[in-house]
């Protein structure tokens, strides 16, 4: 009678393979991190392929709409500062102090995003890929009148972007680096 216990349980084997695939996936992500333009170009191409799939199949509009709402949510998180000045200003008013620098000699605080660029790209690319896979299953092809979804998305986009731009103007922050003053370092000083 050979009652020898196996070296590895099935759960441990699956866990080891999952761990190996996770490490491999993370290594690919780490390798592509410095190539910002190429990452976004590939995501744009994936989005175009997704839209072509939607147009050619004439269906899965609810998947497309859900993707649009999710990408809008990601974009808004990308535009917002990590520490909301409206919340800190309200707290500062209670304490009798302001959180934003009001004089030239006060400390400069850089703009820190609530959602960093890499996480924005990764989440957007993953969402587009999942949406593309969903278009291959009939269960996600819910019949809807797509012009209503398009009009609703345009209204939602315009209202949320208007509110975000007003917030940016009110608290004087610009989430983009182009158009900002650049200072050259003097050599020898």
Protein backbone atom coordinates (compact mmCIF):
# COMPACT_ATOMS: atom_id res chain seq x y z
CA UNK A 1 0.00 0.00 0.00
CA UNK A 2 1.48 3.21 -1.14
CA UNK A 3 -0.12 5.98 0.92
CA UNK A 4 2.39 8.55 -0.17
CA UNK A 5 1.03 12.09 0.00
CA UNK A 6 1.63 14.17 -3.15
CA UNK A 7 4.28 16.87 -2.97
CA UNK A 8 1.86 19.58 -3.95
CA UNK A 9 -1.87 19.94 -3.48
CA UNK A 10 -3.97 21.07 -6.45
CA UNK A 11 -4.65 24.39 -4.72
CA UNK A 12 -0.93 25.01 -4.21
CA UNK A 13 -0.21 24.18 -7.86
CA UNK A 14 -2.87 26.61 -9.07
CA UNK A 15 -1.62 29.24 -6.63
CA UNK A 16 1.97 28.80 -7.86
CA UNK A 17 0.91 29.15 -11.51
CA UNK A 18 -1.20 32.22 -10.72
CA UNK A 19 1.73 33.76 -8.89
CA UNK A 20 4.03 33.03 -11.83
CA UNK A 21 1.61 34.62 -14.33
CA UNK A 22 1.14 37.64 -12.06
CA UNK A 23 4.91 38.18 -11.86
CA UNK A 24 5.24 37.82 -15.63
CA UNK A 25 2.40 40.30 -16.24
CA UNK A 26 3.94 42.77 -13.80
CA UNK A 27 7.34 42.46 -15.49
CA UNK A 28 5.75 43.35 -18.86
CA UNK A 29 4.03 46.33 -17.24
CA UNK A 30 7.33 47.46 -15.72
CA UNK A 31 9.08 47.19 -19.09
CA UNK A 32 6.47 49.31 -20.89
CA UNK A 33 6.28 52.05 -18.23
CA UNK A 34 8.76 54.51 -19.82
CA UNK A 35 7.14 54.33 -23.27
CA UNK A 36 4.20 56.68 -22.63
CA UNK A 37 3.48 57.62 -26.25
CA UNK A 38 3.61 54.03 -27.49
CA UNK A 39 1.35 52.88 -24.67
CA UNK A 40 -1.30 55.47 -25.49
CA UNK A 41 -1.03 54.83 -29.23
CA UNK A 42 -1.62 51.12 -28.65
CA UNK A 43 -4.60 51.91 -26.40
CA UNK A 44 -6.00 54.23 -29.07
CA UNK A 45 -5.62 51.49 -31.69
CA UNK A 46 -7.37 49.02 -29.39
CA UNK A 47 -10.20 51.54 -28.91
CA UNK A 48 -10.52 52.03 -32.68
CA UNK A 49 -10.68 48.25 -33.18
CA UNK A 50 -13.40 48.12 -30.51
CA UNK A 51 -15.42 50.87 -32.24
CA UNK A 52 -15.06 49.15 -35.62
CA UNK A 53 -16.36 45.96 -34.00
CA UNK A 54 -19.36 47.85 -32.58
CA UNK A 55 -20.15 49.52 -35.94
CA UNK A 56 -19.77 46.35 -37.99
CA UNK A 57 -21.88 44.18 -35.68
CA UNK A 58 -24.53 46.86 -35.09
CA UNK A 59 -24.91 45.80 -31.48
CA UNK A 60 -23.47 45.79 -27.98
CA UNK A 61 -24.29 49.49 -27.53
CA UNK A 62 -24.76 49.08 -23.81
CA UNK A 63 -21.21 47.70 -23.54
CA UNK A 64 -19.95 50.70 -25.50
CA UNK A 65 -21.93 53.08 -23.32
CA UNK A 66 -20.64 51.45 -20.13
CA UNK A 67 -17.09 51.73 -21.42
CA UNK A 68 -17.64 55.41 -22.22
CA UNK A 69 -18.94 56.13 -18.71
CA UNK A 70 -16.02 54.25 -17.15
CA UNK A 71 -13.45 56.08 -19.32
CA UNK A 72 -15.09 59.40 -18.44
CA UNK A 73 -14.83 58.51 -14.76
CA UNK A 74 -11.14 57.63 -15.18
CA UNK A 75 -10.48 60.87 -17.08
CA UNK A 76 -12.11 62.96 -14.35
CA UNK A 77 -10.02 61.20 -11.69
CA UNK A 78 -6.95 61.91 -13.83
CA UNK A 79 -7.80 65.62 -13.96
CA UNK A 80 -8.52 66.03 -10.25
CA UNK A 81 -5.86 66.74 -7.64
CA UNK A 82 -5.14 64.09 -5.03
CA UNK A 83 -5.93 66.55 -2.27
CA UNK A 84 -9.06 68.48 -3.21
CA UNK A 85 -8.51 72.19 -2.53
CA UNK A 86 -12.23 72.76 -1.89
CA UNK A 87 -12.19 70.27 0.99
CA UNK A 88 -8.96 71.59 2.49
CA UNK A 89 -10.18 75.16 2.08
CA UNK A 90 -13.37 74.34 3.98
CA UNK A 91 -11.29 72.76 6.76
CA UNK A 92 -8.94 75.75 6.69
CA UNK A 93 -11.83 78.18 7.10
CA UNK A 94 -12.85 76.36 10.25
CA UNK A 95 -9.30 76.64 11.58
CA UNK A 96 -8.90 80.21 10.37
CA UNK A 97 -6.19 79.42 7.81
CA UNK A 98 -6.06 78.92 4.05
CA UNK A 99 -4.49 75.90 2.38
CA UNK A 100 -3.52 77.54 -0.92
CA UNK A 101 -0.50 79.82 -1.08
CA UNK A 102 -1.66 83.41 -1.21
CA UNK A 103 1.68 85.21 -1.09
CA UNK A 104 4.79 84.94 -3.20
CA UNK A 105 6.95 83.65 -0.34
CA UNK A 106 4.66 80.75 0.63
CA UNK A 107 5.59 77.17 -0.12
CA UNK A 108 5.00 75.83 -3.63
CA UNK A 109 3.07 72.58 -3.79
CA UNK A 110 3.11 70.68 -7.09
CA UNK A 111 0.01 69.23 -8.70
CA UNK A 112 -0.41 65.60 -7.66
CA UNK A 113 -3.07 63.67 -9.54
CA UNK A 114 -5.71 61.57 -7.85
CA UNK A 115 -5.19 58.96 -10.59
CA UNK A 116 -1.61 58.83 -11.95
CA UNK A 117 -1.06 58.59 -15.71
CA UNK A 118 0.16 54.97 -15.66
CA UNK A 119 -2.80 53.74 -13.62
CA UNK A 120 -5.11 55.72 -15.92
CA UNK A 121 -3.58 54.04 -18.97
CA UNK A 122 -3.61 50.58 -17.40
CA UNK A 123 -7.24 50.83 -16.26
CA UNK A 124 -8.38 52.25 -19.60
CA UNK A 125 -6.59 49.58 -21.62
CA UNK A 126 -7.89 46.80 -19.41
CA UNK A 127 -11.46 48.17 -19.66
CA UNK A 128 -11.26 48.40 -23.46
CA UNK A 129 -9.94 44.83 -23.67
CA UNK A 130 -12.69 43.52 -21.38
CA UNK A 131 -15.32 45.42 -23.38
CA UNK A 132 -13.94 43.95 -26.60
CA UNK A 133 -14.19 40.44 -25.16
CA UNK A 134 -17.78 41.17 -24.02
CA UNK A 135 -18.77 41.91 -27.63
CA UNK A 136 -18.19 38.24 -28.48
CA UNK A 137 -20.93 37.04 -26.12
CA UNK A 138 -24.59 37.42 -27.03
CA UNK A 139 -25.63 37.81 -23.39
CA UNK A 140 -24.14 41.32 -23.37
CA UNK A 141 -26.00 42.34 -26.54
CA UNK A 142 -28.89 44.05 -24.73
CA UNK A 143 -31.30 45.70 -27.20
CA UNK A 144 -31.35 49.45 -26.58
CA UNK A 145 -32.18 52.51 -28.66
CA UNK A 146 -28.61 53.74 -29.14
CA UNK A 147 -29.32 57.42 -30.05
CA UNK A 148 -30.69 57.94 -26.53
CA UNK A 149 -27.45 56.58 -25.08
CA UNK A 150 -25.37 58.86 -27.31
CA UNK A 151 -27.37 61.97 -26.36
CA UNK A 152 -27.26 61.06 -22.68
CA UNK A 153 -23.50 60.49 -22.83
CA UNK A 154 -22.93 63.85 -24.55
CA UNK A 155 -25.02 65.64 -21.92
CA UNK A 156 -23.25 63.81 -19.10
CA UNK A 157 -19.82 64.55 -20.60
CA UNK A 158 -20.53 68.25 -21.12
CA UNK A 159 -21.98 68.77 -17.63
CA UNK A 160 -19.20 66.94 -15.80
CA UNK A 161 -16.44 68.60 -17.83
CA UNK A 162 -18.01 72.02 -17.29
CA UNK A 163 -18.08 71.40 -13.54
CA UNK A 164 -14.47 70.17 -13.60
CA UNK A 165 -13.23 73.17 -15.59
CA UNK A 166 -15.04 75.55 -13.23
CA UNK A 167 -13.37 73.78 -10.30
CA UNK A 168 -9.97 74.12 -12.00
CA UNK A 169 -10.52 77.84 -12.61
CA UNK A 170 -11.83 78.49 -9.10
CA UNK A 171 -8.88 76.82 -7.36
CA UNK A 172 -6.29 77.82 -9.99
CA UNK A 173 -4.72 74.51 -10.85
CA UNK A 174 -3.73 73.19 -14.25
CA UNK A 175 -3.34 69.40 -14.50
CA UNK A 176 -1.30 69.53 -17.71
CA UNK A 177 2.37 70.42 -18.08
CA UNK A 178 2.18 72.01 -21.53
CA UNK A 179 1.68 75.75 -21.46
CA UNK A 180 3.35 76.14 -18.07
CA UNK A 181 6.44 78.28 -17.63
CA UNK A 182 9.71 76.36 -17.79
CA UNK A 183 12.80 77.65 -16.08
CA UNK A 184 16.33 76.84 -17.23
CA UNK A 185 18.93 75.94 -14.65
CA UNK A 186 22.01 78.15 -14.76
CA UNK A 187 25.28 76.30 -14.90
CA UNK A 188 27.72 77.26 -12.19
CA UNK A 189 25.12 78.65 -9.75
